[in-house]
Amino acid sequence: MHEASDSYPVPQTLEIDLERIRAYWDTLKRGDDAVPFWDDVRLSALADRGASALLIDAFEDPPRFRFNTLGAQVITRYGKTVAGKFCDEVEPRSPFDLLTAQCSATVRRRAPTYYRHSGDHSYGRIILPLWGNGHIGMLLGGIATG
């Protein structure tokens, strides 16, 4: 499992869909805050990029992650919706390989993380932290194929 502090580094160049999701996340920041608030997120603002996006609820004690909202392309790629389920309750396959570890790293670092799966069914995934209720309470993610 990836646990090093440099795990899941975000590359200089992202897939175009992921770059647009990250750019949207950046626009949500208030003042000098490094992390936007989760209640400012509107997936509809992503237009067609919202189909490749997902929102994940982050819980602290114990640390767990629950699928909140999944875009249509994410559901199609996985083969069914998993909204309302915790990450550890779903089969860890494309596009959710190593998702719990990546989410944990995002919460711990309070910074974006990136995962790239190569080979059959290759994809890139970005996870971005969102602040709420005094902690990282939600994660905005995006998945790009190819």
Short mmCIF file of N, CA, C and O in Angstrom, two decimals:
data_model
loop_
_atom_site.label_atom_id
_atom_site.label_comp_id
_atom_site.label_asym_id
_atom_site.label_seq_id
_atom_site.Cartn_x
_atom_site.Cartn_y
_atom_site.Cartn_z
N MET A 1 0.85 -1.18 0.00
CA MET A 1 0.00 0.00 0.00
C MET A 1 0.89 1.23 0.00
O MET A 1 1.94 1.26 0.61
N HIS A 2 0.44 2.29 -0.68
CA HIS A 2 1.20 3.53 -0.78
C HIS A 2 1.02 4.33 0.49
O HIS A 2 -0.05 4.77 0.80
N GLU A 3 2.09 4.57 1.22
CA GLU A 3 1.99 5.35 2.45
C GLU A 3 3.05 6.43 2.56
O GLU A 3 3.01 7.24 3.46
N ALA A 4 4.04 6.46 1.68
CA ALA A 4 5.09 7.45 1.75
C ALA A 4 4.51 8.84 1.55
O ALA A 4 3.49 9.03 0.90
N SER A 5 5.18 9.86 2.10
CA SER A 5 4.67 11.22 2.01
C SER A 5 4.62 11.71 0.57
O SER A 5 3.88 12.63 0.26
N ASP A 6 5.41 11.12 -0.32
CA ASP A 6 5.39 11.54 -1.72
C ASP A 6 4.49 10.62 -2.56
O ASP A 6 4.51 10.69 -3.78
N SER A 7 3.70 9.78 -1.92
CA SER A 7 2.78 8.92 -2.64
C SER A 7 1.73 9.75 -3.35
O SER A 7 1.29 10.77 -2.84
N TYR A 8 1.36 9.29 -4.53
CA TYR A 8 0.31 9.90 -5.31
C TYR A 8 0.60 11.35 -5.70
O TYR A 8 -0.27 12.21 -5.61
N PRO A 9 1.84 11.65 -6.15
CA PRO A 9 2.13 13.03 -6.55
C PRO A 9 1.35 13.41 -7.80
O PRO A 9 1.10 12.58 -8.68
N VAL A 10 0.93 14.65 -7.86
CA VAL A 10 0.20 15.17 -9.02
C VAL A 10 1.23 15.58 -10.07
O VAL A 10 2.11 16.40 -9.78
N PRO A 11 1.15 15.03 -11.28
CA PRO A 11 2.13 15.37 -12.31
C PRO A 11 1.94 16.80 -12.82
O PRO A 11 0.88 17.41 -12.64
N GLN A 12 2.98 17.33 -13.45
CA GLN A 12 2.91 18.67 -14.03
C GLN A 12 1.79 18.77 -15.06
O GLN A 12 1.10 19.77 -15.14
N THR A 13 1.64 17.73 -15.88
CA THR A 13 0.63 17.71 -16.93
C THR A 13 -0.39 16.63 -16.62
O THR A 13 -0.03 15.47 -16.45
N LEU A 14 -1.65 17.05 -16.56
CA LEU A 14 -2.75 16.12 -16.31
C LEU A 14 -3.56 15.90 -17.58
O LEU A 14 -3.52 16.72 -18.50
N GLU A 15 -4.32 14.82 -17.60
CA GLU A 15 -5.29 14.60 -18.65
C GLU A 15 -6.24 15.81 -18.65
O GLU A 15 -6.53 16.38 -17.60
N ILE A 16 -6.73 16.21 -19.80
CA ILE A 16 -7.52 17.43 -19.94
C ILE A 16 -8.74 17.44 -19.02
O ILE A 16 -9.04 18.46 -18.38
N ASP A 17 -9.46 16.33 -18.90
CA ASP A 17 -10.62 16.29 -18.01
C ASP A 17 -10.22 16.52 -16.55
O ASP A 17 -10.92 17.22 -15.81
N LEU A 18 -9.10 15.94 -16.15
CA LEU A 18 -8.64 16.10 -14.77
C LEU A 18 -8.13 17.51 -14.52
O LEU A 18 -8.33 18.07 -13.43
N GLU A 19 -7.48 18.10 -15.50
CA GLU A 19 -7.02 19.48 -15.36
C GLU A 19 -8.21 20.42 -15.19
O GLU A 19 -8.15 21.35 -14.38
N ARG A 20 -9.28 20.18 -15.91
CA ARG A 20 -10.47 21.03 -15.78
C ARG A 20 -11.12 20.88 -14.41
O ARG A 20 -11.61 21.85 -13.84
N ILE A 21 -11.12 19.68 -13.87
CA ILE A 21 -11.66 19.47 -12.53
C ILE A 21 -10.77 20.16 -11.49
O ILE A 21 -11.27 20.82 -10.57
N ARG A 22 -9.46 20.04 -11.66
CA ARG A 22 -8.55 20.72 -10.72
C ARG A 22 -8.70 22.24 -10.82
O ARG A 22 -8.71 22.94 -9.81
N ALA A 23 -8.83 22.76 -12.03
CA ALA A 23 -9.01 24.20 -12.22
C ALA A 23 -10.30 24.67 -11.54
O ALA A 23 -10.32 25.74 -10.90
N TYR A 24 -11.36 23.89 -11.67
CA TYR A 24 -12.63 24.22 -11.00
C TYR A 24 -12.42 24.24 -9.49
O TYR A 24 -12.85 25.17 -8.80
N TRP A 25 -11.74 23.24 -8.94
CA TRP A 25 -11.44 23.15 -7.50
C TRP A 25 -10.70 24.41 -7.05
O TRP A 25 -11.01 24.98 -6.01
N ASP A 26 -9.71 24.85 -7.86
CA ASP A 26 -8.95 26.05 -7.53
C ASP A 26 -9.85 27.29 -7.45
O ASP A 26 -9.63 28.15 -6.61
N THR A 27 -10.87 27.37 -8.31
CA THR A 27 -11.76 28.54 -8.30
C THR A 27 -12.62 28.58 -7.04
O THR A 27 -13.15 29.64 -6.71
N LEU A 28 -12.75 27.47 -6.34
CA LEU A 28 -13.59 27.41 -5.15
C LEU A 28 -12.88 27.92 -3.89
O LEU A 28 -13.54 28.14 -2.87
N LYS A 29 -11.58 28.08 -3.95
CA LYS A 29 -10.83 28.51 -2.77
C LYS A 29 -11.24 29.92 -2.37
O LYS A 29 -11.42 30.79 -3.22
N ARG A 30 -11.39 30.12 -1.07
CA ARG A 30 -11.77 31.42 -0.52
C ARG A 30 -10.52 32.12 0.02
O ARG A 30 -9.84 31.60 0.89
N GLY A 31 -10.25 33.31 -0.50
CA GLY A 31 -9.11 34.08 -0.01
C GLY A 31 -7.81 33.30 -0.10
O GLY A 31 -7.46 32.77 -1.14
N ASP A 32 -7.12 33.21 1.05
CA ASP A 32 -5.83 32.51 1.11
C ASP A 32 -5.97 31.04 1.51
O ASP A 32 -4.96 30.37 1.75
N ASP A 33 -7.20 30.54 1.62
CA ASP A 33 -7.41 29.15 2.02
C ASP A 33 -6.79 28.21 0.99
O ASP A 33 -6.97 28.39 -0.21
N ALA A 34 -6.09 27.20 1.46
CA ALA A 34 -5.46 26.22 0.57
C ALA A 34 -6.45 25.16 0.10
O ALA A 34 -6.23 24.52 -0.92
N VAL A 35 -7.53 25.00 0.86
CA VAL A 35 -8.53 23.96 0.56
C VAL A 35 -9.91 24.61 0.50
O VAL A 35 -10.30 25.31 1.44
N PRO A 36 -10.66 24.38 -0.57
CA PRO A 36 -12.02 24.93 -0.65
C PRO A 36 -12.99 24.22 0.28
O PRO A 36 -12.72 23.13 0.76
N PHE A 37 -14.14 24.85 0.49
CA PHE A 37 -15.18 24.27 1.33
C PHE A 37 -16.08 23.37 0.48
O PHE A 37 -16.43 23.70 -0.65
N TRP A 38 -16.46 22.23 1.05
CA TRP A 38 -17.25 21.25 0.31
C TRP A 38 -18.62 21.79 -0.08
O TRP A 38 -19.16 21.42 -1.12
N ASP A 39 -19.19 22.69 0.71
CA ASP A 39 -20.53 23.17 0.38
C ASP A 39 -20.56 24.16 -0.78
O ASP A 39 -21.64 24.57 -1.22
N ASP A 40 -19.39 24.51 -1.33
CA ASP A 40 -19.32 25.36 -2.52
C ASP A 40 -19.32 24.55 -3.82
O ASP A 40 -19.44 25.12 -4.90
N VAL A 41 -19.16 23.24 -3.72
CA VAL A 41 -19.06 22.40 -4.92
C VAL A 41 -20.42 22.23 -5.58
O VAL A 41 -21.41 21.92 -4.91
N ARG A 42 -20.44 22.42 -6.88
CA ARG A 42 -21.62 22.17 -7.70
C ARG A 42 -21.14 21.41 -8.94
O ARG A 42 -20.53 22.00 -9.83
N LEU A 43 -21.37 20.11 -8.98
CA LEU A 43 -20.90 19.32 -10.12
C LEU A 43 -21.50 19.83 -11.42
O LEU A 43 -20.87 19.72 -12.48
N SER A 44 -22.65 20.44 -11.36
CA SER A 44 -23.26 20.99 -12.58
C SER A 44 -22.39 22.10 -13.18
O SER A 44 -22.45 22.35 -14.39
N ALA A 45 -21.57 22.75 -12.37
CA ALA A 45 -20.67 23.79 -12.87
C ALA A 45 -19.57 23.21 -13.76
O ALA A 45 -18.94 23.94 -14.52
N LEU A 46 -19.35 21.92 -13.68
CA LEU A 46 -18.34 21.26 -14.50
C LEU A 46 -18.86 20.93 -15.89
O LEU A 46 -18.11 20.44 -16.73
N ALA A 47 -20.14 21.18 -16.13
CA ALA A 47 -20.78 20.89 -17.42
C ALA A 47 -20.51 19.43 -17.80
O ALA A 47 -20.72 18.54 -16.99
N ASP A 48 -19.99 19.18 -19.00
CA ASP A 48 -19.78 17.81 -19.45
C ASP A 48 -18.66 17.10 -18.68
O ASP A 48 -18.58 15.89 -18.68
N ARG A 49 -17.80 17.83 -17.99
CA ARG A 49 -16.74 17.20 -17.20
C ARG A 49 -17.30 16.56 -15.93
O ARG A 49 -16.67 15.73 -15.32
N GLY A 50 -18.50 16.95 -15.54
CA GLY A 50 -19.13 16.36 -14.37
C GLY A 50 -19.40 14.88 -14.53
O GLY A 50 -19.48 14.14 -13.56
N ALA A 51 -19.49 14.41 -15.76
CA ALA A 51 -19.73 12.99 -16.01
C ALA A 51 -18.54 12.13 -15.57
O ALA A 51 -18.70 10.95 -15.27
N SER A 52 -17.35 12.72 -15.52
CA SER A 52 -16.16 11.97 -15.12
C SER A 52 -15.76 12.29 -13.68
O SER A 52 -14.69 11.92 -13.22
N ALA A 53 -16.64 12.99 -12.95
CA ALA A 53 -16.33 13.41 -11.58
C ALA A 53 -17.04 12.54 -10.55
O ALA A 53 -17.99 11.82 -10.86
N LEU A 54 -16.56 12.62 -9.32
CA LEU A 54 -17.20 11.95 -8.20
C LEU A 54 -16.97 12.73 -6.93
O LEU A 54 -15.98 13.45 -6.81
N LEU A 55 -17.89 12.61 -6.00
CA LEU A 55 -17.76 13.18 -4.67
C LEU A 55 -17.75 12.04 -3.67
O LEU A 55 -18.55 11.10 -3.78
N ILE A 56 -16.83 12.13 -2.72
CA ILE A 56 -16.66 11.08 -1.71
C ILE A 56 -16.71 11.73 -0.34
O ILE A 56 -15.97 12.69 -0.07
N ASP A 57 -17.57 11.24 0.54
CA ASP A 57 -17.63 11.71 1.92
C ASP A 57 -16.44 11.13 2.68
O ASP A 57 -16.13 9.94 2.54
N ALA A 58 -15.79 11.97 3.49
CA ALA A 58 -14.64 11.53 4.29
C ALA A 58 -15.02 11.58 5.77
O ALA A 58 -15.46 12.61 6.27
N PHE A 59 -14.85 10.47 6.45
CA PHE A 59 -15.15 10.36 7.88
C PHE A 59 -13.84 10.21 8.64
O PHE A 59 -12.90 9.56 8.16
N GLU A 60 -13.80 10.76 9.86
CA GLU A 60 -12.56 10.77 10.63
C GLU A 60 -12.37 9.57 11.55
O GLU A 60 -11.28 9.04 11.62
N ASP A 61 -13.38 9.20 12.31
CA ASP A 61 -13.15 8.23 13.38
C ASP A 61 -14.23 7.16 13.38
O ASP A 61 -15.31 7.38 13.92
N PRO A 62 -13.98 6.03 12.77
CA PRO A 62 -12.73 5.64 12.10
C PRO A 62 -12.65 6.27 10.70
O PRO A 62 -13.69 6.64 10.12
N PRO A 63 -11.44 6.38 10.16
CA PRO A 63 -11.30 6.94 8.82
C PRO A 63 -11.91 6.02 7.76
O PRO A 63 -11.48 4.87 7.61
N ARG A 64 -12.96 6.53 7.10
CA ARG A 64 -13.62 5.76 6.04
C ARG A 64 -14.10 6.73 4.97
O ARG A 64 -14.24 7.93 5.23
N PHE A 65 -14.38 6.18 3.81
CA PHE A 65 -14.76 6.99 2.67
C PHE A 65 -16.00 6.37 2.02
O PHE A 65 -16.02 5.18 1.75
N ARG A 66 -17.01 7.24 1.78
CA ARG A 66 -18.27 6.76 1.21
C ARG A 66 -18.56 7.52 -0.09
O ARG A 66 -18.48 8.74 -0.15
N PHE A 67 -18.91 6.75 -1.12
CA PHE A 67 -19.29 7.35 -2.40
C PHE A 67 -20.56 8.17 -2.20
O PHE A 67 -21.57 7.64 -1.75
N ASN A 68 -20.50 9.43 -2.54
CA ASN A 68 -21.65 10.32 -2.42
C ASN A 68 -22.34 10.48 -3.77
O ASN A 68 -23.51 10.15 -3.91
N THR A 69 -21.62 10.97 -4.75
CA THR A 69 -22.16 11.23 -6.09
C THR A 69 -21.17 10.75 -7.12
O THR A 69 -19.97 10.99 -6.98
N LEU A 70 -21.67 10.07 -8.15
CA LEU A 70 -20.81 9.58 -9.23
C LEU A 70 -21.34 10.07 -10.57
O LEU A 70 -22.54 9.96 -10.83
N GLY A 71 -20.45 10.59 -11.41
CA GLY A 71 -20.84 11.00 -12.75
C GLY A 71 -21.16 9.78 -13.61
O GLY A 71 -20.75 8.65 -13.32
N ALA A 72 -21.89 10.01 -14.69
CA ALA A 72 -22.35 8.92 -15.56
C ALA A 72 -21.20 8.10 -16.12
O ALA A 72 -21.29 6.87 -16.21
N GLN A 73 -20.09 8.74 -16.50
CA GLN A 73 -18.96 8.00 -17.05
C GLN A 73 -18.29 7.12 -16.00
O GLN A 73 -17.80 6.04 -16.31
N VAL A 74 -18.29 7.58 -14.76
CA VAL A 74 -17.71 6.78 -13.66
C VAL A 74 -18.55 5.53 -13.44
O VAL A 74 -18.03 4.42 -13.31
N ILE A 75 -19.86 5.71 -13.43
CA ILE A 75 -20.78 4.57 -13.25
C ILE A 75 -20.61 3.58 -14.40
O ILE A 75 -20.51 2.36 -14.18
N THR A 76 -20.56 4.08 -15.61
CA THR A 76 -20.39 3.20 -16.78
C THR A 76 -19.08 2.44 -16.70
O THR A 76 -19.04 1.23 -16.95
N ARG A 77 -18.02 3.12 -16.33
CA ARG A 77 -16.70 2.47 -16.26
C ARG A 77 -16.69 1.36 -15.20
O ARG A 77 -16.12 0.30 -15.41
N TYR A 78 -17.32 1.62 -14.05
CA TYR A 78 -17.33 0.60 -12.99
C TYR A 78 -18.36 -0.50 -13.29
O TYR A 78 -18.21 -1.63 -12.85
N GLY A 79 -19.41 -0.16 -14.01
CA GLY A 79 -20.41 -1.15 -14.38
C GLY A 79 -21.71 -1.06 -13.60
O GLY A 79 -22.69 -1.72 -13.93
N LYS A 80 -21.73 -0.23 -12.55
CA LYS A 80 -22.94 -0.02 -11.76
C LYS A 80 -22.67 1.15 -10.81
O LYS A 80 -21.53 1.52 -10.57
N THR A 81 -23.75 1.68 -10.27
CA THR A 81 -23.58 2.75 -9.29
C THR A 81 -23.21 2.17 -7.93
O THR A 81 -23.66 1.06 -7.58
N VAL A 82 -22.39 2.89 -7.21
CA VAL A 82 -22.03 2.48 -5.85
C VAL A 82 -22.29 3.62 -4.87
O VAL A 82 -21.80 3.60 -3.74
N ALA A 83 -23.10 4.61 -5.30
CA ALA A 83 -23.43 5.73 -4.44
C ALA A 83 -24.04 5.23 -3.14
O ALA A 83 -24.88 4.33 -3.14
N GLY A 84 -23.57 5.79 -2.03
CA GLY A 84 -24.05 5.38 -0.71
C GLY A 84 -23.24 4.27 -0.08
O GLY A 84 -23.40 3.98 1.10
N LYS A 85 -22.37 3.64 -0.84
CA LYS A 85 -21.53 2.56 -0.30
C LYS A 85 -20.17 3.11 0.12
O LYS A 85 -19.66 4.07 -0.47
N PHE A 86 -19.58 2.48 1.13
CA PHE A 86 -18.23 2.83 1.54
C PHE A 86 -17.24 2.18 0.58
O PHE A 86 -17.52 1.12 0.01
N CYS A 87 -16.09 2.82 0.41
CA CYS A 87 -15.07 2.31 -0.52
C CYS A 87 -14.68 0.87 -0.19
O CYS A 87 -14.41 0.08 -1.10
N ASP A 88 -14.64 0.53 1.11
CA ASP A 88 -14.24 -0.82 1.48
C ASP A 88 -15.36 -1.84 1.30
O ASP A 88 -15.19 -3.02 1.57
N GLU A 89 -16.52 -1.39 0.82
CA GLU A 89 -17.64 -2.29 0.57
C GLU A 89 -17.79 -2.66 -0.91
O GLU A 89 -18.65 -3.45 -1.25
N VAL A 90 -16.95 -2.06 -1.76
CA VAL A 90 -17.04 -2.34 -3.19
C VAL A 90 -15.78 -3.05 -3.66
O VAL A 90 -14.72 -2.91 -3.06
N GLU A 91 -15.93 -3.80 -4.73
CA GLU A 91 -14.79 -4.52 -5.30
C GLU A 91 -13.76 -3.51 -5.80
O GLU A 91 -14.09 -2.62 -6.59
N PRO A 92 -12.50 -3.62 -5.35
CA PRO A 92 -11.46 -2.66 -5.75
C PRO A 92 -10.93 -2.96 -7.16
O PRO A 92 -9.89 -3.58 -7.34
N ARG A 93 -11.68 -2.52 -8.16
CA ARG A 93 -11.27 -2.72 -9.55
C ARG A 93 -11.45 -1.39 -10.29
O ARG A 93 -11.96 -0.43 -9.73
N SER A 94 -11.04 -1.37 -11.53
CA SER A 94 -11.10 -0.16 -12.34
C SER A 94 -12.49 0.47 -12.30
O SER A 94 -13.48 -0.26 -12.47
N PRO A 95 -12.60 1.74 -12.00
CA PRO A 95 -11.57 2.76 -11.80
C PRO A 95 -11.29 3.08 -10.33
O PRO A 95 -10.85 4.17 -10.00
N PHE A 96 -11.51 2.11 -9.44
CA PHE A 96 -11.34 2.35 -8.01
C PHE A 96 -10.15 1.61 -7.40
O PHE A 96 -10.08 1.44 -6.18
N ASP A 97 -9.19 1.17 -8.23
CA ASP A 97 -7.98 0.52 -7.70
C ASP A 97 -7.28 1.46 -6.72
O ASP A 97 -7.09 2.65 -7.02
N LEU A 98 -6.92 0.97 -5.57
CA LEU A 98 -6.17 1.71 -4.54
C LEU A 98 -6.84 3.03 -4.13
O LEU A 98 -6.18 3.95 -3.66
N LEU A 99 -8.15 3.12 -4.29
CA LEU A 99 -8.85 4.37 -3.99
C LEU A 99 -8.80 4.72 -2.51
O LEU A 99 -8.56 5.88 -2.15
N THR A 100 -9.00 3.77 -1.62
CA THR A 100 -8.97 4.07 -0.19
C THR A 100 -7.62 4.61 0.23
O THR A 100 -7.55 5.59 0.99
N ALA A 101 -6.55 4.02 -0.25
CA ALA A 101 -5.21 4.51 0.08
C ALA A 101 -4.98 5.92 -0.46
O ALA A 101 -4.40 6.77 0.22
N GLN A 102 -5.45 6.17 -1.67
CA GLN A 102 -5.29 7.51 -2.24
C GLN A 102 -6.13 8.53 -1.46
O GLN A 102 -5.65 9.64 -1.17
N CYS A 103 -7.35 8.20 -1.11
CA CYS A 103 -8.18 9.10 -0.32
C CYS A 103 -7.54 9.39 1.03
O CYS A 103 -7.53 10.54 1.49
N SER A 104 -6.99 8.36 1.67
CA SER A 104 -6.31 8.55 2.96
C SER A 104 -5.14 9.52 2.82
O SER A 104 -4.93 10.39 3.67
N ALA A 105 -4.37 9.36 1.74
CA ALA A 105 -3.23 10.25 1.50
C ALA A 105 -3.70 11.69 1.27
O ALA A 105 -3.08 12.64 1.75
N THR A 106 -4.81 11.85 0.56
CA THR A 106 -5.35 13.19 0.30
C THR A 106 -5.77 13.87 1.60
O THR A 106 -5.45 15.04 1.82
N VAL A 107 -6.45 13.15 2.46
CA VAL A 107 -6.88 13.70 3.74
C VAL A 107 -5.68 14.02 4.60
O VAL A 107 -5.59 15.11 5.19
N ARG A 108 -4.74 13.11 4.69
CA ARG A 108 -3.55 13.29 5.52
C ARG A 108 -2.74 14.51 5.06
O ARG A 108 -2.29 15.31 5.87
N ARG A 109 -2.56 14.66 3.76
CA ARG A 109 -1.76 15.75 3.21
C ARG A 109 -2.53 17.05 3.06
O ARG A 109 -1.93 18.10 2.89
N ARG A 110 -3.88 16.95 3.06
CA ARG A 110 -4.72 18.13 2.80
C ARG A 110 -4.33 18.79 1.48
O ARG A 110 -4.27 20.01 1.36
N ALA A 111 -4.07 17.92 0.50
CA ALA A 111 -3.62 18.38 -0.81
C ALA A 111 -4.06 17.36 -1.86
O ALA A 111 -4.31 16.20 -1.55
N PRO A 112 -4.13 17.80 -3.12
CA PRO A 112 -4.51 16.89 -4.20
C PRO A 112 -3.54 15.72 -4.35
O PRO A 112 -2.35 15.84 -4.06
N THR A 113 -4.09 14.60 -4.80
CA THR A 113 -3.27 13.42 -5.11
C THR A 113 -3.68 12.90 -6.48
O THR A 113 -4.77 13.20 -6.97
N TYR A 114 -2.80 12.08 -7.07
CA TYR A 114 -3.05 11.54 -8.41
C TYR A 114 -2.62 10.07 -8.43
O TYR A 114 -1.63 9.69 -7.84
N TYR A 115 -3.40 9.28 -9.14
CA TYR A 115 -3.09 7.86 -9.33
C TYR A 115 -3.23 7.54 -10.80
O TYR A 115 -4.19 7.98 -11.45
N ARG A 116 -2.28 6.79 -11.34
CA ARG A 116 -2.33 6.37 -12.75
C ARG A 116 -2.28 4.85 -12.80
O ARG A 116 -1.39 4.23 -12.23
N HIS A 117 -3.28 4.26 -13.45
CA HIS A 117 -3.32 2.81 -13.66
C HIS A 117 -3.00 2.56 -15.13
O HIS A 117 -3.69 3.06 -16.01
N SER A 118 -1.94 1.82 -15.38
CA SER A 118 -1.52 1.52 -16.75
C SER A 118 -1.90 0.09 -17.11
O SER A 118 -2.24 -0.71 -16.26
N GLY A 119 -1.82 -0.20 -18.39
CA GLY A 119 -2.15 -1.54 -18.87
C GLY A 119 -3.57 -1.59 -19.39
O GLY A 119 -4.10 -0.59 -19.88
N ASP A 120 -4.20 -2.77 -19.27
CA ASP A 120 -5.59 -2.89 -19.68
C ASP A 120 -6.44 -1.92 -18.88
O ASP A 120 -6.26 -1.77 -17.67
N HIS A 121 -7.35 -1.26 -19.54
CA HIS A 121 -8.27 -0.32 -18.88
C HIS A 121 -7.51 0.80 -18.16
O HIS A 121 -7.81 1.13 -17.02
N SER A 122 -6.51 1.37 -18.82
CA SER A 122 -5.71 2.42 -18.18
C SER A 122 -6.56 3.67 -17.93
O SER A 122 -7.50 3.98 -18.66
N TYR A 123 -6.23 4.37 -16.85
CA TYR A 123 -6.92 5.60 -16.48
C TYR A 123 -6.07 6.39 -15.51
O TYR A 123 -5.15 5.87 -14.88
N GLY A 124 -6.38 7.67 -15.40
CA GLY A 124 -5.79 8.54 -14.40
C GLY A 124 -6.89 9.01 -13.47
O GLY A 124 -8.05 9.14 -13.87
N ARG A 125 -6.53 9.29 -12.22
CA ARG A 125 -7.53 9.72 -11.23
C ARG A 125 -6.92 10.80 -10.34
O ARG A 125 -5.81 10.64 -9.84
N ILE A 126 -7.64 11.87 -10.16
CA ILE A 126 -7.23 12.91 -9.23
C ILE A 126 -8.24 12.96 -8.09
O ILE A 126 -9.44 12.75 -8.30
N ILE A 127 -7.75 13.18 -6.87
CA ILE A 127 -8.59 13.34 -5.70
C ILE A 127 -8.18 14.65 -5.03
O ILE A 127 -6.99 14.87 -4.76
N LEU A 128 -9.17 15.52 -4.78
CA LEU A 128 -8.93 16.85 -4.25
C LEU A 128 -9.69 17.04 -2.93
O LEU A 128 -10.88 16.70 -2.85
N PRO A 129 -9.03 17.56 -1.89
CA PRO A 129 -9.69 17.69 -0.59
C PRO A 129 -10.67 18.86 -0.54
O PRO A 129 -10.48 19.88 -1.21
N LEU A 130 -11.70 18.71 0.27
CA LEU A 130 -12.70 19.75 0.50
C LEU A 130 -12.94 19.87 2.01
O LEU A 130 -13.11 18.86 2.69
N TRP A 131 -12.94 21.09 2.51
CA TRP A 131 -13.07 21.37 3.94
C TRP A 131 -14.54 21.47 4.33
O TRP A 131 -15.35 21.98 3.56
N GLY A 132 -14.87 21.01 5.52
CA GLY A 132 -16.21 21.16 6.06
C GLY A 132 -16.29 20.63 7.47
O GLY A 132 -15.65 19.64 7.79
N ASN A 133 -17.00 21.32 8.34
CA ASN A 133 -17.18 20.89 9.73
C ASN A 133 -15.87 20.73 10.48
O ASN A 133 -15.72 19.82 11.30
N GLY A 134 -14.89 21.57 10.18
CA GLY A 134 -13.63 21.58 10.91
C GLY A 134 -12.61 20.55 10.48
O GLY A 134 -11.60 20.35 11.17
N HIS A 135 -12.83 19.88 9.36
CA HIS A 135 -11.87 18.88 8.86
C HIS A 135 -12.11 18.66 7.37
O HIS A 135 -13.06 19.20 6.80
N ILE A 136 -11.27 17.84 6.77
CA ILE A 136 -11.51 17.45 5.39
C ILE A 136 -12.72 16.52 5.43
O ILE A 136 -12.64 15.39 5.90
N GLY A 137 -13.87 17.01 4.97
CA GLY A 137 -15.12 16.27 5.10
C GLY A 137 -15.61 15.65 3.81
O GLY A 137 -16.55 14.85 3.83
N MET A 138 -14.99 16.03 2.70
CA MET A 138 -15.41 15.50 1.42
C MET A 138 -14.22 15.58 0.45
O MET A 138 -13.30 16.37 0.64
N LEU A 139 -14.28 14.74 -0.58
CA LEU A 139 -13.25 14.72 -1.61
C LEU A 139 -13.92 14.85 -2.97
O LEU A 139 -14.93 14.20 -3.23
N LEU A 140 -13.33 15.68 -3.81
CA LEU A 140 -13.77 15.81 -5.20
C LEU A 140 -12.79 15.01 -6.03
O LEU A 140 -11.57 15.18 -5.91
N GLY A 141 -13.30 14.15 -6.86
CA GLY A 141 -12.42 13.32 -7.70
C GLY A 141 -12.79 13.41 -9.15
O GLY A 141 -13.88 13.86 -9.53
N GLY A 142 -11.86 12.97 -9.98
CA GLY A 142 -12.10 12.89 -11.40
C GLY A 142 -11.35 11.71 -11.97
O GLY A 142 -10.28 11.35 -11.48
N ILE A 143 -11.93 11.09 -13.00
CA ILE A 143 -11.33 9.93 -13.65
C ILE A 143 -11.28 10.19 -15.14
O ILE A 143 -12.27 10.63 -15.73
N ALA A 144 -10.10 9.96 -15.73
CA ALA A 144 -9.92 10.14 -17.17
C ALA A 144 -9.37 8.85 -17.75
O ALA A 144 -8.40 8.29 -17.24
N THR A 145 -9.99 8.37 -18.81
CA THR A 145 -9.54 7.12 -19.43
C THR A 145 -8.42 7.38 -20.42
O THR A 145 -8.23 8.49 -20.90
N GLY A 146 -7.69 6.30 -20.68
CA GLY A 146 -6.63 6.37 -21.69
C GLY A 146 -5.27 6.58 -21.14
O GLY A 146 -4.99 6.75 -20.03
#
